[in-house]
Amino acid sequence: MPEATDRPAAKAGSAPPATLNHALAGAGTERAALGDLRARARSAYEHLELPTWRRSGFWTTSLDQLDIDALEVRSHPAQSSAPAFLNDQRSAGVLVQRDGSVVYTQLDPALAERGVLLCSLEQAAREHSELFERYYMRRLTLDRHKLEAASAAFWSGGAFLYVPPGLQVPEPFQIVYEISTGATAQYAHTLAIGDRGSDLRLREYGLAEPIDGDALHAGQFELYLEDGARCRLAQLVDWGPGAVHDVSTSIVEVARDGWCHWLPALLGGSLVHHHDELVIAGPGGDMAFRGLFFTDAHEHLDVFAVDLHETGPSGGDVHWRGAASGESRASFEGLIQINPGAQQSHTYLQFHSMLLSAQARLDAIPSVLVSADDVSASHGGTVGELDEDLIFYMQTRGLTRPQAVRVIVDGFFEPLIVQLDDPHLERLIRDRIGAKLANAAAEIERYALAR
Amino acid sequence: MAELEIRNLHVRTEEREILRGVDLSVRTGELHALLGPNGSGKSTLANTIMGHPSYEVTEGQILFDGQEINELSTHERAKLGLFLAFQYPVAVPGVSVANFLRMALNAQREEPIKVKEFGEQLGHAVELLDVDRAFTSRHLNDGFSGGEKKRAEILQMAMLRPQIAVLDETDSGLDIDALRTVAEGVAKLHAEQGLGALIITHYQRILDHVRPQFVHILIDGRIVMRGGPELVERLEREGYDPIREEVAASA
């Protein structure tokens, strides 16, 4: 079984670390028409086998159980309303893709008048070809592994967002990918651009019904923030209890004096492999890269988070938190990379974990690759279990054990959740964490008794 | 009127037997002090009253209003009206003092407390105990000084309005100002809410600020002497050794 190459090369000095940008250099940087890119991706797809990622030397993320040929891309007709969970808040615009089709698009007319574009990526390729060709796949690769190639070759629907220079949009843009049925493949692609000096909020959701049978979400996400642009980006992934396999790559590029606050919340999926990479590409660029996850039952989660500084001065602050219950497995690999010449880059990576069951595994692998001398880059973290003294303390105040555990787990995630600065999304995430805890209550109880 | 009664209580941990037949009764409105040297079993008694899982009752009974509560879980004991102020309160990260108080109050009620009612109760409690209201928006015990932690314990006690509170060396490690705050807080809750309290202490100095009616001396897992406030004065003068000798001679 070939191993996918999203990790730094094992031998020092042999090959450059395989972050997306280096991989892209290998793939060639010329901009080709969409048809050419699809053809190249298709050829890669046909030659590559399903990927396996080795984690911690102990376990692997493997898709060899997935019968990809049995999955179909399904089409759906347009619908007339947004998903109910978005109804109780204001949005700048909403785009919904169900399985293989964009079924709903809505954009605030006042924003459309000012030049904001929100449409399917298919439509953007036809109607906004100049923007499309300037940005599409600028940072993403298409041949590191079979599912990436599949996504680049076969994506349908897709989301395209463009916010013109200087425009500030306080309400969020919301992009929803839904999987509605089993035996489905969803090849998703979001391309978003915040032009010079713009300010936006963007949310991407990955959601599924409780499906029967296997499903695949092979997603690619790219966000480009031009000079001075600012964005709060959140991704909420909750594929529910069905057998959804999610192999996705997201990349955010921050140009000169740009800023991004990015929080992926990975809260459900039977197998989730995410490569999330934030690139500071211009001097003065700054970011806060947050993330949280909570795995339960037999879920399998594998995150590779990259904080890449191509130029300095630049700032970075990476802070992830993860909890695992049941017999789930989760791995967080965090990489800080400071390229040659990126002087005066300052960044910090921290990861905190909480183990809620003796059968769960949770690994953290931080690494730092620095090729400049006037920089600071370091990492830290904590490993935690449920604190029985704390539980007893709360019980003496009348809280039941499950209530006390909920307080502890909420408190564990709260430092990240409050930073979202978005009550609606905060509530969605807290509710989801609460539901996962309720599922895991019996195991958590057993774990406590066993200790 | 509630009563906490302890009858012939024997308690052990995995390692050894710690309490060897304790009898004690505390009623609403009564202030009791339990004094004893290090290792005599004071904290074991406090934790056992609340049902800490590390302590096993091998003999005897804990009763609340005449009903045995040996088998009740900790949160059920709290709901009956028992409270433990901890010697070393632990931090509750990410939860403000006010939010924690609201959760604890709601745990005891059928309907969640209304925002206005909660605000009024909290306002009254911080005023009574002379606590800064801003204090209640900090994360509970997270980065608190020793004095702040104990103040937070007393504030929780004021809000939860227990019938009987056990204060486990709440006075240890406090400077004189913090000690006075804690002692005055207990005295006020005793006066205003009719709180009954078992004040467990290693030192005598908290008893300069709150006058117990009943004083018990615990040595080697047994209450060896009972009396009134005069017993505190004697201890202060003589220490535990003469009492030990006296007990040994009469045994």
XYZ file of C-alpha atoms in Angstrom:
702
model
C 0.000 0.000 0.000
C 1.632 3.314 -1.024
C 1.755 5.979 1.635
C 0.399 9.390 0.911
C 2.942 12.164 1.171
C 1.565 14.946 3.249
C 4.297 14.725 5.845
C 7.694 16.333 5.881
C 10.291 14.140 4.213
C 11.786 11.719 6.689
C 15.403 12.272 5.641
C 16.711 15.706 6.523
C 17.942 17.598 3.496
C 16.717 15.100 0.945
C 13.516 16.698 -0.233
C 11.725 19.847 0.865
C 8.871 19.306 3.304
C 5.773 18.348 1.460
C 3.450 21.144 2.367
C 0.983 21.952 -0.337
C 3.111 24.645 -1.891
C 6.075 22.442 -2.416
C 3.872 19.753 -3.786
C 2.386 22.303 -6.134
C 5.827 23.280 -7.398
C 6.285 19.676 -8.389
C 2.954 19.633 -10.145
C 3.746 22.693 -12.219
C 2.405 26.166 -11.566
C 1.133 27.216 -14.991
C -2.517 28.044 -15.052
C -4.296 25.702 -17.343
C -7.871 25.829 -18.412
C -10.303 23.936 -16.248
C -10.592 21.149 -18.802
C -6.848 20.552 -18.785
C -6.738 20.494 -14.987
C -9.590 18.049 -14.852
C -7.890 15.834 -17.411
C -4.617 15.876 -15.492
C -6.437 15.109 -12.266
C -8.307 12.289 -13.919
C -5.098 10.782 -15.154
C -3.611 11.027 -11.645
C -6.780 9.492 -10.219
C -6.463 6.529 -12.546
C -2.845 5.908 -11.643
C -3.036 6.377 -7.884
C -4.254 3.888 -5.316
C -6.386 4.737 -2.309
C -4.205 6.485 0.255
C -2.914 5.332 3.606
C -1.528 7.780 6.118
C 0.732 6.530 8.851
C 0.220 8.245 12.198
C 2.418 8.147 15.282
C 4.021 4.967 14.001
C 1.205 3.027 15.680
C -1.822 3.290 13.470
C -2.820 4.380 10.039
C -5.625 6.142 8.284
C -6.568 3.903 5.457
C -9.348 3.974 2.905
C -8.763 0.561 1.458
C -12.097 -0.649 2.858
C -13.931 1.919 0.786
C -15.329 0.637 -2.510
C -15.072 3.915 -4.358
C -16.491 2.443 -7.572
C -19.747 1.654 -5.782
C -20.356 5.328 -5.006
C -22.379 7.581 -7.256
C -22.537 11.333 -7.600
C -26.213 12.141 -7.217
C -28.046 15.135 -8.649
C -30.950 17.008 -7.084
C -33.332 19.727 -8.288
C -33.151 23.246 -6.917
C -35.009 24.001 -3.711
C -36.690 27.199 -2.603
C -35.471 27.660 0.946
C -32.331 27.561 3.051
C -31.775 24.771 5.603
C -33.778 25.299 8.779
C -30.747 25.615 11.025
C -29.792 28.838 9.232
C -33.215 30.415 9.591
C -32.781 32.130 12.922
C -29.971 34.406 11.871
C -29.032 36.896 9.205
C -26.687 35.868 6.434
C -24.953 37.841 3.727
C -25.539 34.893 1.447
C -26.205 31.174 1.483
C -25.196 28.398 -0.905
C -26.251 24.791 -0.388
C -24.895 21.787 -2.227
C -26.719 18.498 -1.720
C -24.669 15.506 -2.805
C -23.560 16.487 -6.344
C -25.766 19.552 -6.994
C -25.995 23.107 -5.799
C -29.659 23.269 -4.812
C -29.960 26.708 -3.258
C -28.199 30.045 -3.652
C -29.185 33.307 -2.091
C -27.201 36.554 -1.946
C -28.189 39.811 -0.296
C -29.161 41.984 -3.351
C -27.455 45.033 -1.840
C -24.197 43.092 -1.763
C -24.681 41.811 -5.305
C -25.057 45.428 -6.389
C -21.732 46.262 -4.802
C -19.956 43.535 -6.718
C -20.113 40.553 -4.364
C -20.352 37.258 -6.216
C -21.803 34.099 -4.722
C -22.654 31.255 -7.061
C -21.791 27.684 -7.884
C -18.215 27.136 -8.942
C -19.506 25.697 -12.227
C -21.237 28.983 -12.916
C -18.150 30.975 -11.925
C -16.026 29.018 -14.386
C -18.438 30.033 -17.159
C -19.413 33.560 -16.159
C -16.482 34.904 -14.164
C -13.692 33.198 -16.030
C -11.103 35.885 -15.378
C -11.425 35.616 -11.584
C -11.833 31.874 -11.817
C -8.677 31.364 -13.801
C -6.683 33.753 -11.661
C -7.442 31.883 -8.451
C -8.719 28.374 -9.123
C -6.223 25.778 -7.804
C -3.632 28.522 -7.229
C -2.484 26.804 -4.045
C -4.145 23.420 -4.166
C -2.579 20.322 -5.624
C -4.348 17.623 -7.568
C -2.092 14.598 -7.471
C -0.826 13.961 -3.951
C -3.312 11.159 -3.457
C -6.175 9.473 -5.245
C -9.015 11.302 -3.495
C -7.489 14.705 -4.050
C -7.184 13.790 -7.712
C -10.780 12.555 -7.697
C -12.013 15.816 -6.211
C -10.081 17.910 -8.751
C -11.238 15.713 -11.616
C -14.885 15.161 -10.737
C -16.117 18.062 -8.629
C -19.591 19.250 -9.480
C -21.605 22.163 -8.156
C -19.068 23.841 -5.932
C -19.082 27.241 -4.305
C -17.580 30.503 -5.455
C -17.436 33.655 -3.359
C -15.825 36.943 -4.278
C -15.813 40.031 -2.067
C -14.527 43.117 -3.936
C -11.840 45.507 -2.669
C -12.555 47.495 0.467
C -15.979 46.022 1.109
C -16.837 45.135 4.685
C -19.540 42.542 5.158
C -20.481 41.991 8.796
C -22.982 39.157 8.237
C -21.616 35.719 7.417
C -21.594 33.955 4.072
C -22.727 30.388 4.596
C -21.789 27.466 2.410
C -23.364 24.124 3.194
C -22.375 20.705 1.862
C -24.974 18.057 2.661
C -24.861 14.350 2.111
C -28.404 13.052 1.928
C -28.055 9.364 1.179
C -25.691 6.389 1.208
C -23.620 5.026 -1.682
C -22.854 8.637 -2.582
C -19.723 10.483 -3.522
C -19.596 14.221 -3.020
C -16.679 15.945 -4.714
C -16.792 19.413 -3.247
C -14.860 22.514 -4.112
C -15.059 25.949 -2.507
C -13.125 28.892 -3.916
C -13.370 32.126 -1.947
C -11.583 35.426 -2.443
C -11.411 38.441 -0.196
C -9.988 41.158 -2.403
C -7.740 43.972 -1.144
C -8.898 45.523 2.120
C -12.148 43.582 2.289
C -13.526 42.141 5.511
C -15.763 39.094 5.574
C -17.067 36.170 7.580
C -17.324 32.796 5.950
C -18.733 29.547 7.272
C -18.591 26.201 5.623
C -20.657 23.291 6.912
C -20.298 19.596 6.175
C -23.459 17.823 7.307
C -25.177 14.521 6.669
C -28.379 12.707 7.383
C -27.922 9.445 9.313
C -27.296 7.514 6.094
C -27.124 3.780 5.376
C -24.049 2.520 3.562
C -20.847 4.307 2.692
C -20.478 7.851 1.511
C -17.475 9.880 0.483
C -16.871 13.582 0.800
C -13.658 14.503 -1.000
C -13.423 18.238 -0.528
C -11.118 20.998 -1.558
C -11.325 24.457 -0.082
C -9.283 27.494 -1.026
C -9.520 31.002 0.390
C -7.325 33.844 -0.834
C -7.103 37.000 1.224
C -5.459 39.757 -0.756
C -3.496 42.670 0.738
C -5.095 43.960 3.914
C -8.118 41.644 3.657
C -9.552 40.172 6.835
C -11.668 37.088 7.338
C -13.236 35.082 10.107
C -13.543 31.573 8.737
C -15.244 28.691 10.514
C -15.860 25.182 9.256
C -18.292 22.950 11.078
C -18.068 19.298 10.114
C -20.606 16.853 11.501
C -21.297 13.926 9.227
C -23.464 12.224 11.836
C -23.463 8.533 12.729
C -23.382 7.148 9.165
C -20.317 5.791 7.369
C -19.164 9.071 5.854
C -15.527 9.184 4.761
C -14.263 12.725 4.564
C -10.885 13.359 2.983
C -10.461 17.069 2.516
C -7.849 19.715 2.009
C -8.306 23.328 2.962
C -5.871 26.115 2.336
C -5.999 29.747 3.339
C -3.547 32.231 1.904
C -3.038 35.536 3.676
C -1.312 38.279 1.680
C 0.414 41.466 2.874
C -1.115 42.856 6.076
C -4.005 40.434 5.797
C -5.518 38.597 8.728
C -7.492 35.425 9.219
C -9.139 33.796 12.210
C -9.821 30.226 11.165
C -11.575 27.597 13.226
C -12.414 24.156 11.926
C -14.751 22.324 14.339
C -14.619 18.623 13.501
C -17.493 17.066 15.393
C -18.473 13.897 13.592
C -17.582 11.499 10.828
C -16.720 7.827 10.723
C -13.418 8.601 9.013
C -12.151 12.142 8.658
C -8.782 13.098 7.225
C -8.200 16.822 6.998
C -5.187 18.688 5.740
C -5.683 22.288 6.849
C -3.000 24.741 5.857
C -2.704 28.418 6.564
C -0.083 30.297 4.585
C 1.224 33.740 5.367
C 2.319 34.861 1.918
C 2.952 38.569 2.441
C 4.773 40.728 4.984
C 2.627 41.862 7.889
C 0.260 38.927 7.486
C -1.184 37.618 10.716
C -3.480 34.818 11.765
C -5.161 32.950 14.562
C -5.555 29.319 13.576
C -7.941 27.568 15.971
C -9.445 24.159 15.804
C -11.411 21.725 17.882
C -12.560 18.150 17.545
C -14.475 15.575 19.541
C -14.545 11.952 18.425
C -16.760 9.251 19.872
C -17.890 5.656 19.238
C -15.674 4.231 16.454
C -14.876 7.486 14.746
C -11.474 7.949 13.202
C -10.008 11.429 12.838
C -6.723 12.451 11.361
C -5.768 16.119 11.187
C -2.677 17.624 9.661
C -2.585 21.343 10.422
C 0.087 23.515 8.864
C 1.112 27.022 9.785
C 3.376 28.141 6.944
C 5.262 31.416 6.838
C 6.624 32.250 3.425
C 7.550 35.820 4.284
C 8.140 37.936 7.342
C 7.433 39.838 9.362
C 4.456 37.686 10.105
C 2.492 36.440 13.065
C 0.906 33.133 13.882
C -0.988 31.622 16.761
C -2.161 28.028 16.404
C -4.356 26.640 19.167
C -6.237 23.358 18.820
C -8.168 21.285 21.334
C -9.411 17.739 20.964
C -11.351 15.212 23.019
C -11.891 11.519 22.369
C -14.367 9.074 23.867
C -15.597 5.585 23.087
C -13.208 3.560 20.969
C -12.439 6.464 18.729
C -9.023 7.373 17.404
C -7.808 10.849 16.825
C -4.499 12.199 15.732
C -3.465 15.797 15.565
C -0.290 16.588 13.721
C 0.705 20.230 13.786
C 3.499 21.698 11.718
C 4.985 25.142 11.935
C 7.130 25.883 8.926
C 9.111 29.080 8.440
C 10.666 29.323 5.011
C 14.090 30.792 4.152
C 13.930 34.554 4.265
C 10.753 34.759 6.335
C 12.576 36.803 8.965
C 10.714 38.172 11.977
C 8.044 35.549 11.873
C 6.666 34.790 15.296
C 4.363 31.898 15.888
C 3.241 29.444 18.533
C 1.489 26.096 18.286
C -0.442 24.624 21.192
C -2.568 21.521 21.356
C -4.590 20.338 24.336
C -6.217 16.960 24.548
C -8.741 15.291 26.808
C -9.252 11.562 26.916
C -12.704 10.436 28.042
C -12.368 6.694 27.661
C -9.701 4.069 28.241
C -10.357 2.594 24.800
C -9.922 5.856 22.924
C -6.598 6.962 21.441
C -5.539 10.514 21.014
C -2.109 11.415 19.684
C -0.479 14.760 19.181
C 2.567 15.261 17.028
C 3.855 18.813 16.907
C 6.788 19.745 14.742
C 8.661 22.889 13.870
C 10.729 23.455 10.730
C 12.565 26.744 10.705
C 14.775 27.956 7.881
C 15.288 31.545 9.006
C 17.297 32.792 11.973
C 15.487 35.901 13.217
C 12.226 34.214 14.169
C 10.446 32.632 17.100
C 8.531 29.405 16.784
C 7.632 27.032 19.564
C 4.980 24.619 20.661
C 3.335 23.396 23.842
C 0.344 21.507 25.039
C -1.347 19.479 27.708
C -2.770 15.994 27.958
C -5.757 15.615 30.214
C -8.215 13.155 31.614
C -11.329 13.771 33.633
C -10.336 15.163 36.997
C -12.157 13.155 39.660
C -11.488 15.782 42.340
C -13.173 18.347 40.169
C -16.143 16.067 39.556
C -16.537 15.452 43.299
C -16.326 19.186 43.917
C -19.208 19.836 41.553
C -21.219 16.920 42.927
C -21.043 18.466 46.393
C -22.772 21.459 44.792
C -25.619 19.261 43.588
C -24.503 18.524 40.025
C -24.873 14.944 38.851
C -21.846 13.195 37.435
C -22.940 13.681 33.796
C -23.609 17.347 34.494
C -20.168 17.720 36.024
C -18.508 15.999 33.074
C -20.378 18.294 30.733
C -19.098 21.319 32.624
C -15.535 20.039 32.355
C -15.723 19.271 28.647
C -17.506 22.532 27.861
C -14.896 24.371 29.874
C -12.188 22.561 27.951
C -13.480 23.808 24.594
C -14.789 27.151 25.784
C -11.553 29.157 25.315
C -11.842 28.489 21.573
C -15.604 28.723 21.228
C -15.889 32.167 22.794
C -13.395 33.502 20.273
C -15.799 32.803 17.434
C -17.581 36.010 18.331
C -20.722 34.558 16.819
C -23.544 33.451 19.149
C -25.367 31.372 16.530
C -22.342 29.300 15.590
C -21.232 29.071 19.205
C -24.599 27.574 20.099
C -24.451 25.071 17.243
C -21.045 23.874 18.386
C -21.943 23.735 22.083
C -25.129 21.804 21.318
C -23.227 19.323 19.187
C -20.618 18.797 21.909
C -23.448 18.283 24.393
C -25.062 15.662 22.153
C -21.783 13.803 21.747
C -21.311 13.799 25.504
C -24.791 12.433 26.024
C -23.927 9.594 23.605
C -20.744 8.867 25.492
C -22.233 9.101 28.999
C -22.232 5.364 29.725
C -18.616 4.920 28.603
C -17.461 7.909 30.578
C -19.110 6.414 33.647
C -17.391 3.070 33.093
C -14.060 4.793 32.631
C -14.456 6.580 35.942
C -15.316 3.382 37.793
C -12.330 1.606 36.267
C -9.863 4.178 37.594
C -34.951 22.370 61.426
C -32.579 19.727 60.078
C -30.155 17.452 61.809
C -27.008 15.706 60.659
C -26.271 12.775 62.898
C -23.258 10.525 62.810
C -23.362 7.258 64.729
C -20.395 5.041 65.480
C -18.809 5.886 62.125
C -15.910 3.709 60.988
C -14.197 4.686 57.746
C -11.248 3.292 55.870
C -9.324 4.035 52.728
C -7.484 1.438 50.688
C -4.518 1.781 53.030
C -5.928 1.911 56.527
C -8.773 2.571 58.926
C -9.012 6.278 59.671
C -12.213 6.875 61.635
C -12.800 4.437 64.449
C -16.232 5.137 65.856
C -17.250 8.781 65.583
C -20.490 10.096 67.112
C -21.611 13.613 66.348
C -24.803 15.592 65.864
C -25.194 18.991 64.219
C -28.545 20.768 63.959
C -29.633 23.790 61.968
C -28.643 26.943 63.809
C -25.841 25.300 65.777
C -22.161 26.115 65.399
C -19.796 23.263 66.110
C -16.019 23.225 65.981
C -14.051 20.058 65.368
C -10.405 20.330 66.305
C -7.668 17.827 66.016
C -4.012 17.401 65.138
C -2.790 16.500 61.659
C -3.784 13.011 60.614
C -6.537 12.649 63.187
C -9.199 12.082 60.492
C -10.815 15.505 60.190
C -10.817 15.714 56.386
C -11.861 12.070 56.157
C -14.936 12.878 58.208
C -15.767 15.885 56.023
C -15.385 13.929 52.783
C -17.272 10.912 54.081
C -20.226 13.051 55.091
C -20.471 14.099 51.418
C -19.942 10.575 50.072
C -16.472 10.810 48.544
C -15.836 7.549 46.636
C -12.327 7.048 48.096
C -13.650 6.531 51.615
C -15.427 3.351 52.608
C -17.827 3.293 55.536
C -17.247 -0.064 57.191
C -19.539 0.459 60.176
C -21.982 2.997 61.535
C -24.424 5.457 60.037
C -24.743 8.939 58.672
C -28.291 10.225 59.096
C -29.997 13.331 57.808
C -33.250 14.117 59.565
C -33.324 10.580 60.865
C -32.883 8.940 57.431
C -29.724 7.003 56.748
C -27.824 8.512 53.811
C -24.819 6.150 53.707
C -25.769 4.990 50.220
C -26.837 8.321 48.769
C -24.697 9.771 45.999
C -22.902 13.027 46.587
C -25.243 15.225 44.560
C -28.248 13.799 46.395
C -26.693 14.704 49.733
C -26.154 18.224 48.422
C -29.813 18.429 47.474
C -30.847 17.425 51.000
C -29.096 20.557 52.258
C -25.563 19.450 53.056
C -22.607 21.514 51.916
C -18.859 21.076 52.057
C -16.506 24.035 51.938
C -13.233 22.588 50.717
C -9.802 22.889 52.198
C -8.367 23.066 48.672
C -11.088 24.134 46.249
C -10.276 23.053 42.693
C -10.430 25.272 39.615
C -13.374 24.924 37.256
C -11.815 26.176 34.010
C -13.990 28.051 31.565
C -16.926 28.516 33.951
C -17.538 31.812 35.671
C -18.456 31.976 39.350
C -21.890 33.309 38.407
C -22.563 30.618 35.793
C -21.460 27.904 38.146
C -23.748 29.239 40.857
C -26.632 29.275 38.407
C -25.954 25.656 37.420
C -25.723 24.572 41.030
C -28.964 26.343 41.921
C -30.722 24.845 38.901
C -29.512 21.387 39.877
C -31.619 21.726 43.019
C -34.746 23.022 41.312
C -37.449 21.751 39.006
C -37.571 24.925 36.918
C -34.463 26.914 35.988
C -34.077 30.035 38.080
C -35.209 33.227 36.369
C -32.494 35.652 35.350
C -33.922 38.439 37.488
C -34.346 36.283 40.571
C -30.825 34.941 40.212
C -29.443 38.446 39.806
C -31.196 39.573 42.967
C -29.993 36.612 45.006
C -26.449 37.079 43.779
C -26.620 40.797 44.494
C -27.767 40.118 48.026
C -25.081 37.502 48.644
C -22.180 39.619 47.380
C -23.415 42.490 49.499
C -23.805 40.339 52.596
C -20.324 38.907 52.212
C -18.761 42.143 50.986
C -17.499 40.569 47.754
C -16.811 42.579 44.601
C -19.495 41.790 42.002
C -16.806 41.644 39.272
C -15.416 38.657 41.129
C -18.408 36.611 39.988
C -17.476 36.912 36.316
C -14.072 35.320 36.808
C -13.602 31.609 36.147
C -14.250 29.725 39.364
C -11.052 29.214 41.373
C -8.990 29.558 38.201
C -5.943 31.579 39.181
C -7.595 32.606 42.443
C -5.453 33.394 45.470
C -5.985 31.248 48.556
C -8.188 33.929 50.077
C -10.262 34.323 46.908
C -10.891 30.592 46.755
C -12.210 30.534 50.294
C -14.324 33.587 49.600
C -15.791 31.766 46.606
C -16.621 28.818 48.858
C -18.495 31.055 51.274
C -20.279 32.778 48.400
C -21.463 29.406 47.087
C -22.639 28.530 50.563
C -24.607 31.777 50.777
C -26.287 31.146 47.421
C -27.060 27.455 47.903
C -28.422 28.047 51.429
C -27.595 24.630 52.871
C -29.105 23.503 56.182
C -25.805 22.168 57.439
C -22.354 23.063 56.169
C -19.081 21.351 56.856
C -16.091 23.660 56.565
C -12.963 21.630 56.054
C -10.050 23.715 57.296
C -11.449 26.636 55.405
C -9.207 28.835 57.519
C -5.901 27.225 56.590
C -3.442 29.315 54.651
C -5.367 32.552 55.023
C -4.025 35.915 56.059
C -5.864 37.673 58.817
C -8.114 39.735 56.511
C -9.237 36.741 54.507
C -9.747 34.794 57.701
C -11.978 37.531 59.043
C -14.010 37.580 55.804
C -14.572 33.848 55.979
C -15.419 33.855 59.692
C -17.757 36.808 59.366
C -19.393 35.157 56.375
C -20.131 32.025 58.371
C -21.427 34.097 61.265
C -23.712 36.099 58.965
C -25.137 33.020 57.266
C -25.669 31.511 60.700
C -27.501 34.620 61.824
C -29.435 35.277 58.593
C -30.154 31.796 57.223
C -29.987 29.754 60.417
C -27.075 27.822 58.993
C -25.788 24.941 61.068
C -22.040 24.457 60.691
C -19.325 22.024 61.558
C -16.127 24.051 61.435
C -13.171 21.766 61.090
C -9.886 23.378 61.914
C -6.329 22.706 62.765
C -5.783 26.114 64.276
C -7.779 27.945 66.836
C -7.628 31.404 65.334
C -10.803 31.192 63.224
C -12.635 30.613 66.483
C -11.592 34.089 67.629
C -13.981 35.387 64.947
C -16.793 32.872 65.045
C -17.857 31.505 68.417
C -18.902 27.855 68.351
C -21.339 26.592 70.966
C -19.979 23.049 70.804
C -16.371 21.958 70.563
C -15.174 18.438 69.759
C -11.654 17.099 69.808
C -10.753 14.381 67.324
C -7.633 12.296 67.936
C -6.724 9.096 66.107
C -10.144 8.687 64.556
C -12.200 9.162 67.700
C -13.794 12.141 69.381
C -12.002 12.078 72.687
C -13.354 15.178 74.339
C -16.392 17.465 74.055
C -17.185 20.784 75.608
C -17.942 24.437 74.997
C -15.766 27.380 73.964
C -13.614 26.942 77.063
C -12.136 23.844 75.438
C -10.683 25.984 72.673
C -8.977 28.170 75.244
C -7.548 25.163 77.009
C -6.174 23.797 73.724
C -4.608 27.127 72.964
C -2.850 27.113 76.333
C -1.812 23.483 76.545
C -1.833 21.935 73.060
C -2.982 18.369 72.400
C -0.479 16.461 74.548
C -2.174 16.835 77.963
C -5.494 15.827 76.376
C -3.864 12.769 74.831
C -2.418 11.787 78.202
C -5.712 12.355 79.955
C -7.513 10.146 77.422
C -4.855 7.451 77.680
C -5.078 7.451 81.488
C -8.871 7.036 81.512
C -8.833 4.297 78.868
